[in-house]
C-alpha positions as a Markdown table, in Angstrom:
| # | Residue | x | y | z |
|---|---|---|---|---|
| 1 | Unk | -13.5 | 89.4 | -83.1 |
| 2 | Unk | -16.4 | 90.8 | -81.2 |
| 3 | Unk | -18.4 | 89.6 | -78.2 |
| 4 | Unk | -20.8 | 89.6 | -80.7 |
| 5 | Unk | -19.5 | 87.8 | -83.4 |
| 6 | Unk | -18.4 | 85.2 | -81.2 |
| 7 | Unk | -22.2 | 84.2 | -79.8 |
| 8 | Unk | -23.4 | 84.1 | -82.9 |
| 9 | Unk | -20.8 | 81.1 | -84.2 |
| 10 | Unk | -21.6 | 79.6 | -81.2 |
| 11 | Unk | -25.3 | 79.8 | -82.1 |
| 12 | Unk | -24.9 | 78.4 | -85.3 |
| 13 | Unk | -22.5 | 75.9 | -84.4 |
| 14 | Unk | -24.9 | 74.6 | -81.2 |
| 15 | Unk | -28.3 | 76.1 | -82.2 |
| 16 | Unk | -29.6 | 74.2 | -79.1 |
| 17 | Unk | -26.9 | 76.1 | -76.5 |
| 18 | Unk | -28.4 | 78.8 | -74.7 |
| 19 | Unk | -26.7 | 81.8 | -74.2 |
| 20 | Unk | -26.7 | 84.0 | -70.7 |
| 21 | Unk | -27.7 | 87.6 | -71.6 |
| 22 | Unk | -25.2 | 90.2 | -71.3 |
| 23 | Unk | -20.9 | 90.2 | -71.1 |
| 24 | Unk | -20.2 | 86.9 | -70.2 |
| 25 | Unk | -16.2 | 86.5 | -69.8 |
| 26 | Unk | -14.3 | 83.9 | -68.8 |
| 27 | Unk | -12.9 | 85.8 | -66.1 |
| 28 | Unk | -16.7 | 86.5 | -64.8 |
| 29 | Unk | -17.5 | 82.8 | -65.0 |
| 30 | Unk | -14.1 | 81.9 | -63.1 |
| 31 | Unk | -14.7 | 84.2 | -60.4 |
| 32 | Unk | -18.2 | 82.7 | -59.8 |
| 33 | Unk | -17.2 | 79.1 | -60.0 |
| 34 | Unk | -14.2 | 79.8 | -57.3 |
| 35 | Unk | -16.5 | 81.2 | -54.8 |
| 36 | Unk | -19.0 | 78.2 | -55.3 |
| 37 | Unk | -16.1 | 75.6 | -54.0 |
| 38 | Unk | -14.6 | 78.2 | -51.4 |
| 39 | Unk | -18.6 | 78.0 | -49.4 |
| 40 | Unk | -18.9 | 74.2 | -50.1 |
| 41 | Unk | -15.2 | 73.9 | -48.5 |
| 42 | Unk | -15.9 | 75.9 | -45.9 |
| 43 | Unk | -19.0 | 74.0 | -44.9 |
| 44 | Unk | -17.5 | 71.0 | -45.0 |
| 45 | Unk | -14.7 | 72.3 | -42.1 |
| 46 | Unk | -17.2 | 73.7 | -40.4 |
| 47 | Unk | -19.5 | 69.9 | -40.3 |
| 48 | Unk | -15.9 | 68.3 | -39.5 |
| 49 | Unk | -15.1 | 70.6 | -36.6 |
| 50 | Unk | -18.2 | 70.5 | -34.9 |
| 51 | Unk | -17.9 | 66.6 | -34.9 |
| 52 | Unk | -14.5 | 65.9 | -34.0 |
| 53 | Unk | -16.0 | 68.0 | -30.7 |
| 54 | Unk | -18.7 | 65.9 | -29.7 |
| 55 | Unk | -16.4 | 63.1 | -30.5 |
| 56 | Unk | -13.5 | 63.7 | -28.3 |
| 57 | Unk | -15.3 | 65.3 | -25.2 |
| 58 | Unk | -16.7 | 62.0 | -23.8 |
| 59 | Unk | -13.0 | 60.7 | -24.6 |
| 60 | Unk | -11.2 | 63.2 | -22.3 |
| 61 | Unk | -13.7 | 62.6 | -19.4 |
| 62 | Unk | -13.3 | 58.8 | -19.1 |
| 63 | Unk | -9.2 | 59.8 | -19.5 |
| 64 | Unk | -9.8 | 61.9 | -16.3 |
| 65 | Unk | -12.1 | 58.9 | -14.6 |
| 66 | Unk | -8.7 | 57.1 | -15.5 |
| 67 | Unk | -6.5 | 59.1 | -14.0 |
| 68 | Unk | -8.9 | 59.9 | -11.2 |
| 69 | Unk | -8.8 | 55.9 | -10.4 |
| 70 | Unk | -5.3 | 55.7 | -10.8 |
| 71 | Unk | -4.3 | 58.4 | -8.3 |
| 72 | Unk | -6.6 | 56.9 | -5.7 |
| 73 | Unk | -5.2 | 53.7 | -6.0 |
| 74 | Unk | -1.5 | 55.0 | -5.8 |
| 75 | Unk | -2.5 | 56.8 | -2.9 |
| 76 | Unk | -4.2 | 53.6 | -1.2 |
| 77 | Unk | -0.9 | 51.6 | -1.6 |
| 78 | Unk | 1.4 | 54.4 | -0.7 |
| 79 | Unk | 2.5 | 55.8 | -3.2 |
| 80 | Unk | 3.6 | 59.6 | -3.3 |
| 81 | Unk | 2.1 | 61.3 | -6.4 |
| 82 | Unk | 3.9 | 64.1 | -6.0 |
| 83 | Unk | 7.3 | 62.4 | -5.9 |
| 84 | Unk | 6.0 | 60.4 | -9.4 |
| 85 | Unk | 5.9 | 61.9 | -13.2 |
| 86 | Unk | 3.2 | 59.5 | -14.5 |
| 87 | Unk | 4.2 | 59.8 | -17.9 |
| 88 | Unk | 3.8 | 57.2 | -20.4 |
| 89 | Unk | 7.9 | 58.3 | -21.6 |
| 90 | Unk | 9.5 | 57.4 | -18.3 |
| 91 | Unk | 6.6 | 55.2 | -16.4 |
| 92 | Unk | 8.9 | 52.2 | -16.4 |
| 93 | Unk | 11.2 | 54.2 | -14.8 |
| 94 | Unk | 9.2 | 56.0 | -12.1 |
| 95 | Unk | 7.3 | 53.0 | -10.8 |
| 96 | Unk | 10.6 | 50.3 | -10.9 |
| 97 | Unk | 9.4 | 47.0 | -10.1 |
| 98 | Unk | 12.3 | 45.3 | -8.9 |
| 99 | Unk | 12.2 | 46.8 | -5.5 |
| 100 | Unk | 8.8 | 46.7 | -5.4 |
| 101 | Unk | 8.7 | 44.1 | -1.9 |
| 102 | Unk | 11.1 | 47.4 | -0.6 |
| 103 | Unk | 8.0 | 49.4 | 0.0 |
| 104 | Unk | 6.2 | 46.7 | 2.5 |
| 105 | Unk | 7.0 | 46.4 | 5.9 |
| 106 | Unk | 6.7 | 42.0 | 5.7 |
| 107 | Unk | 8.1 | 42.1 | 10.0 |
| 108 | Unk | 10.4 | 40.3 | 11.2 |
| 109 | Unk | 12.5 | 37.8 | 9.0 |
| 110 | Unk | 12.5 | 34.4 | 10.3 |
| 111 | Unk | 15.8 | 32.9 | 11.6 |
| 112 | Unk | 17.5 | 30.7 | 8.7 |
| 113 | Unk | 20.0 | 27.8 | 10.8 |
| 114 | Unk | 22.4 | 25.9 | 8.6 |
| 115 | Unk | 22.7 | 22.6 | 9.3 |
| 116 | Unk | 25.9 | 21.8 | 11.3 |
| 117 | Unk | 26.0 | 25.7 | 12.7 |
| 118 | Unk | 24.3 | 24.7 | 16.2 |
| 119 | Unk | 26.2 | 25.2 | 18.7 |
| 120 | Unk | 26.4 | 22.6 | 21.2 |
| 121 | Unk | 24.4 | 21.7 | 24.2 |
| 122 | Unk | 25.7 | 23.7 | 27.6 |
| 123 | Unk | 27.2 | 22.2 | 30.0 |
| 124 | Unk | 27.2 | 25.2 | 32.7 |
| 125 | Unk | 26.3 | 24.6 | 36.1 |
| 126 | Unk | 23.2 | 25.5 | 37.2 |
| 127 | Unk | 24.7 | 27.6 | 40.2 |
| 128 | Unk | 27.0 | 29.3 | 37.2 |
| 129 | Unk | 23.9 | 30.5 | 35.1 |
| 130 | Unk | 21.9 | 31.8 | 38.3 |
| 131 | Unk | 25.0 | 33.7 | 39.1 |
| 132 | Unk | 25.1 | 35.4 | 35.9 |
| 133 | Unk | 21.0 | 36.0 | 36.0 |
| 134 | Unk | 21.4 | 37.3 | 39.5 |
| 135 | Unk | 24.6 | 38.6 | 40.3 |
| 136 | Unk | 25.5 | 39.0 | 44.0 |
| 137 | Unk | 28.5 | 40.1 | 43.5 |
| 138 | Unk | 28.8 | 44.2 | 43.2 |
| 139 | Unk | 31.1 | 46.2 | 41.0 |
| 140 | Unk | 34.6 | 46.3 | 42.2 |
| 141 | Unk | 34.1 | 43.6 | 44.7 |
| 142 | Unk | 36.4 | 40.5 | 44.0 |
| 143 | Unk | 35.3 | 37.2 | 43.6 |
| 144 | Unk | 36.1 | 34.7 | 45.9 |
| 145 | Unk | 38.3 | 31.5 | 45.1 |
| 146 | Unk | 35.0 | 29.1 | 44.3 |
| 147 | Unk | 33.4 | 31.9 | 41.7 |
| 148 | Unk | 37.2 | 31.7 | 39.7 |
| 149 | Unk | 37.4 | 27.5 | 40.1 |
| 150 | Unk | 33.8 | 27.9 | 38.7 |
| 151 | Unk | 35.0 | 29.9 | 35.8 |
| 152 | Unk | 37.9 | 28.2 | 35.2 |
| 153 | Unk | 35.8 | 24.9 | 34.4 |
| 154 | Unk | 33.0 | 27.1 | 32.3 |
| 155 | Unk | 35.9 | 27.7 | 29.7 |
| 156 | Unk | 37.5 | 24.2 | 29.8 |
| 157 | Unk | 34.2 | 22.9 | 29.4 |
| 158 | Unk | 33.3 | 25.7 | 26.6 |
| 159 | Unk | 36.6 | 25.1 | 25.1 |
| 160 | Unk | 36.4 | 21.4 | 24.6 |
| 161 | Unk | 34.3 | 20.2 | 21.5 |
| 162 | Unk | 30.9 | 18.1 | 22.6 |
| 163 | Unk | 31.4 | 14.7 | 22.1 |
| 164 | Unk | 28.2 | 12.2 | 21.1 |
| 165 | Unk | 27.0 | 10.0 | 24.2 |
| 166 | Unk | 26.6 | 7.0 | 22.3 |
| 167 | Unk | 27.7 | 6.1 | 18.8 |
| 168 | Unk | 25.3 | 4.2 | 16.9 |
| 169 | Unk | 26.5 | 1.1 | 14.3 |
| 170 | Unk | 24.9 | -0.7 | 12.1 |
| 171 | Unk | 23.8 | -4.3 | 12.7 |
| 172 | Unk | 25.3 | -6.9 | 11.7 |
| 173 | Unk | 24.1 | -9.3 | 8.5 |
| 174 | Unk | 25.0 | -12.7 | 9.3 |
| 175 | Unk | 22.5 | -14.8 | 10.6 |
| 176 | Unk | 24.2 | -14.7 | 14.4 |
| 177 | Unk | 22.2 | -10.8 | 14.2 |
| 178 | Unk | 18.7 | -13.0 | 14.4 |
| 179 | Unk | 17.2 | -13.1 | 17.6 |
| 180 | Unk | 16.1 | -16.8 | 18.3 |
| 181 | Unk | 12.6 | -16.1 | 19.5 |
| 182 | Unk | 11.5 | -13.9 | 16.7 |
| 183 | Unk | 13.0 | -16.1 | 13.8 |
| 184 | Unk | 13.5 | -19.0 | 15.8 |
| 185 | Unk | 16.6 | -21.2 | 16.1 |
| 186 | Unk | 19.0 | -21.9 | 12.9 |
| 187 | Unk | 18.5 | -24.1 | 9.9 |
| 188 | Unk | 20.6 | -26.6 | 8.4 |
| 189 | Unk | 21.2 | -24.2 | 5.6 |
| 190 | Unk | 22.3 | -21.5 | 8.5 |
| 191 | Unk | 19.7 | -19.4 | 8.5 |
| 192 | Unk | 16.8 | -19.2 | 11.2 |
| 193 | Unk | 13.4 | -21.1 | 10.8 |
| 194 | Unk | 11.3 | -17.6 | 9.6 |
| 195 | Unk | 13.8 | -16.4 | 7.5 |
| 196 | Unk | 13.9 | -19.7 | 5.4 |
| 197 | Unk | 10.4 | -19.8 | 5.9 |
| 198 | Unk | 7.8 | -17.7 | 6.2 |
| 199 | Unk | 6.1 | -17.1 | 9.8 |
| 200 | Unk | 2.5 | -15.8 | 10.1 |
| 201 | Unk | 1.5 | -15.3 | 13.5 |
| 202 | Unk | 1.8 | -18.7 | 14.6 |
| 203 | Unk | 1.2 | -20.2 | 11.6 |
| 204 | Unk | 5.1 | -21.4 | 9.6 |
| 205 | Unk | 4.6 | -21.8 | 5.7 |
| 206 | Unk | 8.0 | -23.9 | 4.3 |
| 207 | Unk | 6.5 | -25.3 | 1.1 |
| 208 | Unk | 8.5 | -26.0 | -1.6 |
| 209 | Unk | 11.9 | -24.7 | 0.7 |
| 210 | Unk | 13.9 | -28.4 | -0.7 |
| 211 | Unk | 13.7 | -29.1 | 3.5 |
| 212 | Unk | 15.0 | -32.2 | 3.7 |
| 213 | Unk | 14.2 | -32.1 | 7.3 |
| 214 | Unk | 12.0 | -30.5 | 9.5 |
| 215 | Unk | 13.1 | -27.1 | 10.9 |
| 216 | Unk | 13.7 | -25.5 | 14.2 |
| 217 | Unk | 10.0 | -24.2 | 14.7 |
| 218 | Unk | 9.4 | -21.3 | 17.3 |
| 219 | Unk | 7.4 | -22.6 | 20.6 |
| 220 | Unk | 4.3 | -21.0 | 19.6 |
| 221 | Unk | 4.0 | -23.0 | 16.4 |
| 222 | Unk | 0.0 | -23.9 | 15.9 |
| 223 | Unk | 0.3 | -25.1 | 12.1 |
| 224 | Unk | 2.9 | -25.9 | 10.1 |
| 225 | Unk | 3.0 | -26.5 | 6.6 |
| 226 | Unk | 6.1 | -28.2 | 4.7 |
| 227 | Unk | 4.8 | -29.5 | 1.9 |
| 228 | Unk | 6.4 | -30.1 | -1.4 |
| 229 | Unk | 10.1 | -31.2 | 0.0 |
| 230 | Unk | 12.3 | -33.7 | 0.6 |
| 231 | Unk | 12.0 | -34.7 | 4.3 |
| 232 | Unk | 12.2 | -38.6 | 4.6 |
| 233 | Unk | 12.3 | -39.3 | 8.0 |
| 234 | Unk | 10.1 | -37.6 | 11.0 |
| 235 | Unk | 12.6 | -37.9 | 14.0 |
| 236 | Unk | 11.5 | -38.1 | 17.6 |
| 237 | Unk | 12.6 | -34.4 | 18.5 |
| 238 | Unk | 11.6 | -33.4 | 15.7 |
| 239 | Unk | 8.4 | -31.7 | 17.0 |
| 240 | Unk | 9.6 | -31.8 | 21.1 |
| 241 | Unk | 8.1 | -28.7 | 23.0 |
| 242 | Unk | 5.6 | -27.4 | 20.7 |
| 243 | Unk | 2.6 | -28.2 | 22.9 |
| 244 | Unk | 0.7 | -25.7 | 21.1 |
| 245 | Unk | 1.4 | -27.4 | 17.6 |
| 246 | Unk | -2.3 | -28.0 | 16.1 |
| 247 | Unk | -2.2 | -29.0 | 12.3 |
| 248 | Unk | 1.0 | -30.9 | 10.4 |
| 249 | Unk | 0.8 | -30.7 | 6.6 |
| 250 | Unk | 3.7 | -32.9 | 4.9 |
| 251 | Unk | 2.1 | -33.7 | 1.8 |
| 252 | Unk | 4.1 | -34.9 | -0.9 |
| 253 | Unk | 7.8 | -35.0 | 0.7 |
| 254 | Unk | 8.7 | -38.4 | 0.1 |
| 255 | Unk | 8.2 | -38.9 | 3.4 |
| 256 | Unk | 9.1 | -42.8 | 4.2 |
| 257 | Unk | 9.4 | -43.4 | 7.6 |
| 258 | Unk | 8.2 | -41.4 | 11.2 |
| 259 | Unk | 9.1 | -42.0 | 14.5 |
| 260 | Unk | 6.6 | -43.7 | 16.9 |
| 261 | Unk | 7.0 | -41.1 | 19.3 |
| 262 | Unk | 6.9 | -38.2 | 16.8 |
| 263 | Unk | 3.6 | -37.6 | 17.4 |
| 264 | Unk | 2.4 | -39.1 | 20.3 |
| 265 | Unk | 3.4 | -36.3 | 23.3 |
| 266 | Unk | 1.6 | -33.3 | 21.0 |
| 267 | Unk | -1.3 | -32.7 | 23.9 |
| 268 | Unk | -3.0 | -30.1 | 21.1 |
| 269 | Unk | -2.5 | -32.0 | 17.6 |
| 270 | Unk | -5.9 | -32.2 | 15.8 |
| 271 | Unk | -4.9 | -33.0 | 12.1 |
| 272 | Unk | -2.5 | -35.1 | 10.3 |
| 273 | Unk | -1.7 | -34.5 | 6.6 |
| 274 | Unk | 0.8 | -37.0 | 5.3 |
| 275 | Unk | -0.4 | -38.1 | 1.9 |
| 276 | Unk | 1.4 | -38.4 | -1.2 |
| 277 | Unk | 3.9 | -40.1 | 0.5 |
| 278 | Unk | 6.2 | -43.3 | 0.8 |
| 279 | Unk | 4.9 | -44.4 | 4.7 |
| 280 | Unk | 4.5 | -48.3 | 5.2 |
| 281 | Unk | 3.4 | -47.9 | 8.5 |
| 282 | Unk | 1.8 | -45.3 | 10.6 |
| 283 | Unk | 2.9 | -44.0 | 14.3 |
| 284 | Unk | 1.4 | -43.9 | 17.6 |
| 285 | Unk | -1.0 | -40.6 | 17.3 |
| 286 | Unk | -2.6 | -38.5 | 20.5 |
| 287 | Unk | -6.4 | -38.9 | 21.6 |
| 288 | Unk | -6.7 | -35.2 | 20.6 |
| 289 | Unk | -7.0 | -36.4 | 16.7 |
| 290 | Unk | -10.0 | -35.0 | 14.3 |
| 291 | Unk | -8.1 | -35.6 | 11.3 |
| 292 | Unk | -6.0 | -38.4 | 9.7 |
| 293 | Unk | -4.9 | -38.0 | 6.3 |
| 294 | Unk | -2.8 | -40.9 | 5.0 |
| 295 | Unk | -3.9 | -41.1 | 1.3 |
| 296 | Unk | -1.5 | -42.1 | -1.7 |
| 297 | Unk | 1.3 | -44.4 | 0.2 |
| 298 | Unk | 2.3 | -47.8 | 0.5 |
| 299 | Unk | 0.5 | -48.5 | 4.0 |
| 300 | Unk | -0.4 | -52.3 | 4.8 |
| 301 | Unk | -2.1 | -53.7 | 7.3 |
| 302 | Unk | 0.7 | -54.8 | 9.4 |
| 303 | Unk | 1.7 | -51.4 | 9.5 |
| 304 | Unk | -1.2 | -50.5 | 11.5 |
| 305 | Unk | -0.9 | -51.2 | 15.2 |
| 306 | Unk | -4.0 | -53.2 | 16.3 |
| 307 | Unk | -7.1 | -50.9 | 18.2 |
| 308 | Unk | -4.8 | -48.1 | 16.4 |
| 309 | Unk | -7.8 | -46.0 | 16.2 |
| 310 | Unk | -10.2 | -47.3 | 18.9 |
| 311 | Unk | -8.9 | -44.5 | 21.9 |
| 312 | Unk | -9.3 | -41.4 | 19.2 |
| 313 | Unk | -12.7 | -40.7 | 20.7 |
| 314 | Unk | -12.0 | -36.9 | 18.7 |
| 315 | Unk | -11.6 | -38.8 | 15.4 |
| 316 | Unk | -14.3 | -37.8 | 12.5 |
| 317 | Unk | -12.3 | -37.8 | 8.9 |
| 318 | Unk | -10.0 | -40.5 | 8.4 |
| 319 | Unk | -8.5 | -41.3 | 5.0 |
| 320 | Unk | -6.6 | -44.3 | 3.8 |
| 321 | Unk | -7.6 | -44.6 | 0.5 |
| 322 | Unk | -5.0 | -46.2 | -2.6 |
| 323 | Unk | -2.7 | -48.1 | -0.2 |
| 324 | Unk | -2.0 | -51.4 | 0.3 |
| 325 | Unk | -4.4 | -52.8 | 3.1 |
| 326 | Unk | -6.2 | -56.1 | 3.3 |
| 327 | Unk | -9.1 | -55.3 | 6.2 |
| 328 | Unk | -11.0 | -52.2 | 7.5 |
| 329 | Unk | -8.6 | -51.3 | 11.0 |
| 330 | Unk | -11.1 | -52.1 | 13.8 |
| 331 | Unk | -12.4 | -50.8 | 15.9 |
| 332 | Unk | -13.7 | -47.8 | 14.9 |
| 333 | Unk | -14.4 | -44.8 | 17.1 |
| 334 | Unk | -18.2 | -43.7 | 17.3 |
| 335 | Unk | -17.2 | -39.9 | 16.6 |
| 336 | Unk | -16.3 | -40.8 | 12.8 |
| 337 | Unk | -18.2 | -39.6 | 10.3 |
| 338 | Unk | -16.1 | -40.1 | 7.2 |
| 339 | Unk | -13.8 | -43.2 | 6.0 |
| 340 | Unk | -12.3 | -43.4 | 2.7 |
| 341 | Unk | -10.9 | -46.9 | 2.1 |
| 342 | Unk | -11.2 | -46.9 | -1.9 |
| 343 | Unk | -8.7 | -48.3 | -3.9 |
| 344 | Unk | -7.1 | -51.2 | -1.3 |
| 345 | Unk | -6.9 | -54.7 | -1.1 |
| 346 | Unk | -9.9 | -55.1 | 1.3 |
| 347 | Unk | -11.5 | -58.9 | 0.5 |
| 348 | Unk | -14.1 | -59.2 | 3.0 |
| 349 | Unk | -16.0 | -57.4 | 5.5 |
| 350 | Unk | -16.4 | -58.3 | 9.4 |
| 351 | Unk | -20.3 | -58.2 | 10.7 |
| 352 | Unk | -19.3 | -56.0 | 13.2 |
| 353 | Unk | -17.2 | -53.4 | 11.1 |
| 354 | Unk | -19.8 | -50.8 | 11.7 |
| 355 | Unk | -22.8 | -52.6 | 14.0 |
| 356 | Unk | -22.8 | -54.0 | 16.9 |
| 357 | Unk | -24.3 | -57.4 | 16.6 |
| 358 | Unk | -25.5 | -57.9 | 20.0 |
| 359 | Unk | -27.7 | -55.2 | 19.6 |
| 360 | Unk | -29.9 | -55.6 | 16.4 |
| 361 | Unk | -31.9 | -51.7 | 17.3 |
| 362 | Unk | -28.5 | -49.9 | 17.5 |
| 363 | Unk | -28.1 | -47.0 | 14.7 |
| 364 | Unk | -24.6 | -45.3 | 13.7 |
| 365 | Unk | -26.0 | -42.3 | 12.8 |
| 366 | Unk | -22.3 | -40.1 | 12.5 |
| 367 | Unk | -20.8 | -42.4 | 10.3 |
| 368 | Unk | -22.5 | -41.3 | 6.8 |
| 369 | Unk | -19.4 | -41.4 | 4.4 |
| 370 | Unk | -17.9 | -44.9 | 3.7 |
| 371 | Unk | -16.4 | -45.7 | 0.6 |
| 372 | Unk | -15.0 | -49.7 | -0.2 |
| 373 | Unk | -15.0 | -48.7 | -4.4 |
| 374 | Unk | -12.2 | -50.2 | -6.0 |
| 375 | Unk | -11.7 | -53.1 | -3.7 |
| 376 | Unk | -11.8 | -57.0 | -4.4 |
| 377 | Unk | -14.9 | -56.9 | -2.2 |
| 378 | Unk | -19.0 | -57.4 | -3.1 |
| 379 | Unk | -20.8 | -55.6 | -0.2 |
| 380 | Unk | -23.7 | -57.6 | -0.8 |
| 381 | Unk | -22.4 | -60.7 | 1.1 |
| 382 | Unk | -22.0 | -58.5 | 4.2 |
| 383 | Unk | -25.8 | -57.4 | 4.5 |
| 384 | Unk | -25.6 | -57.0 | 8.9 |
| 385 | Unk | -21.9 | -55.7 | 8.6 |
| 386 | Unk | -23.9 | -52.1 | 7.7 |
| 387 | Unk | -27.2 | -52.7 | 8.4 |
| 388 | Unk | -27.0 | -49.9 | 11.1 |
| 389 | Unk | -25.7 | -47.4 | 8.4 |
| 390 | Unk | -27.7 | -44.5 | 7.6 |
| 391 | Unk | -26.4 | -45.2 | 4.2 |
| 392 | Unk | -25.0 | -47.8 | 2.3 |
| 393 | Unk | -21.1 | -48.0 | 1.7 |
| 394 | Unk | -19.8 | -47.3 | -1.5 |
| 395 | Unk | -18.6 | -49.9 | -3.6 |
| 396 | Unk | -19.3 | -53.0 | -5.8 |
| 397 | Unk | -22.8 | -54.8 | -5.4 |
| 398 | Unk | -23.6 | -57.9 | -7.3 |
């Protein structure tokens, strides 16, 4: 079939196709098509070459500003770049890291002793060691007999292990350890006063220590406190010596009976706690009093020496209150200022309790606190017994 032929089926079969003029193969058209992709290929190479340049030149300078950095800073620590392949393959093994503290000069090691390794101390003569500093004697000269006795004794001496001057053993436990005049003397119980007790400056704390009598206090005892125990009976010696001794608390120790002389030679007492207690009578005291607590016991009258309190010109706070007494103990000193007799067995009232009845213009103006409240007495039959009161006892008025 013709060229010919064969564009005019196409015609009729696609009247809308338009034909290229002239011989039109297909191995015209192929040929044209091929060169087409070869120019759009080549282009494209061309586009992607001159990109990957500008791309990778700023990348090889800041590789050389790397290397350039990394050279310097070998050089500045010492290393030989010459001696070194820096290559990423063997870096580990060019720059080995275990011996890196090799390269540093760190001076002179400090001495390590072991304990036990010192030798010991020298026991060379002094005339011995100057020798050896400055020797007099020149070469081939023979010593004389002193320099070899000398010698002799350096190596015994050297030879001979060094034994300790003094060897040191522990103390012993037991209470015979204790000195006496930092714990004082011993207890019943066989240990010293401040070990059973506890000793604060000059102040001995034994509440509660089931003491059933009083313990060996140091000489510098000022107060004591024993409180809550089970001491019945104050002896004479009990408190002997302690000149210093100012305060005595014994409350609550079922304390029933105390020495007359217990208290009587203390130059320096100043208070007297004995309440809560089983006392029927009370002892001779010192003029040095300011306090007298004898609340809560089975005191009576009789038990109370007559003019008991009359030489206590120190006395400001006594208390007697909830015994067993029948009359106010007269008389009075003028330095009290509290008296607390509640609770007794007190029936009447003397006109001269307080005042002084020859002298109707005299005023007790320290004694401010007096309290007759729960006694069989009514203060208003006494009107002159405390007339020269600043204020009125306390107790029953009808």
């Amino acid at each position: 079939m013709s060229q010919a032929t064969r564009q005019t089926l196409l015609q009729r079969k696609h009247p809308n196709l338009s034909l290229p003029e002239g011989n039109l193969t297909p191995a015209n058209n192929f040929t044209k098509i091929s060169m087409k992709t070869m120019l759009s290929l080549a282009f494209v190479l061309t586009a992607f070459l001159t990109l990957g340049v500008v791309l990778t030149a700023p990348v090889t300078d800041t590789g050389k500003e790397k290397k350039t950095a990394k050279e310097s800073t070998l050089k500045n620590e010492g290393f030989d770049l010459d001696s070194f392949d820096l290559d990423l393959d063997n870096y580990g093994e060019t720059l080995d890291i275990t011996n890196y503290a090799d390269l540093y000069d760190y001076g002179e090691e400090e001495t390590k002793i072991e304990v036990g390794t010192l030798p010991p101390p020298s026991n060379i003569p002094k005339a011995i060691q100057n020798e050896r500093l400055n020797p007099s004697t020149e070469p081939g000269e023979e010593k004389d007999e002193k320099n070899v006795e000398a010698d002799e004794d350096e190596k015994e001496t050297l030879a001979e292990p060094s034994k300790p001057s003094s060897v040191v053993t522990p103390a012993s436990s037991g209470p015979k350890s204790a000195d006496p005049q930092l714990f004082g003397q011993q207890t019943e119980g066989g240990l010293p006063t401040c070990l059973t007790c506890v000793c604060l400056g000059t102040s001995v704390y034994c509440d509660d220590t089931d003491l059933t009598t009083i313990p060996p206090l140091p000489k510098d005892t000022t107060y004591l406190y024993a409180r809550f125990n089970k001491i019945e009976k104050i002896r004479a010696t009990d408190f002997a010596g302690l000149n210093k001794l100012k305060k005595v608390d014994l409350t609550s120790c079922s304390l029933s009976w105390i020495d007359e002389d217990a208290f009587r030679t203390l130059p320096a007492l100043e208070e007297l706690i004995v309440a809560e207690n089983l006392l029927t009578a009370l002892p001779e005291l010192p003029t040095s009093m300011v306090r007298i607590d004898a609340r809560l016991n089975k005191l009576r009258s009789i038990g109370i020496k007559q003019e008991a309190f009359k030489d206590l010109t120190k006395l400001q706070f006594l208390y007697l209150s909830d015994n067993r007494l029948d009359y106010i103990p007269l008389p009075l000193p003028e330095s009290l200022r509290s008296l607390h007799l509640q609770n007794n067995n007190i029936q009447s009232l003397h006109n001269e309790a307080f005042c002084d009845k020859n002298d109707p213009t005299y005023i007790r103006k320290s004694l401010e606190d007096i309290r007759l409240d729960g006694n069989p007495i009514n203060l208003s039959l006494y009107p002159n017994a405390y007339s020269c009161l600043p204020r009125i006892p306390t107790g029953n008025i009808v």
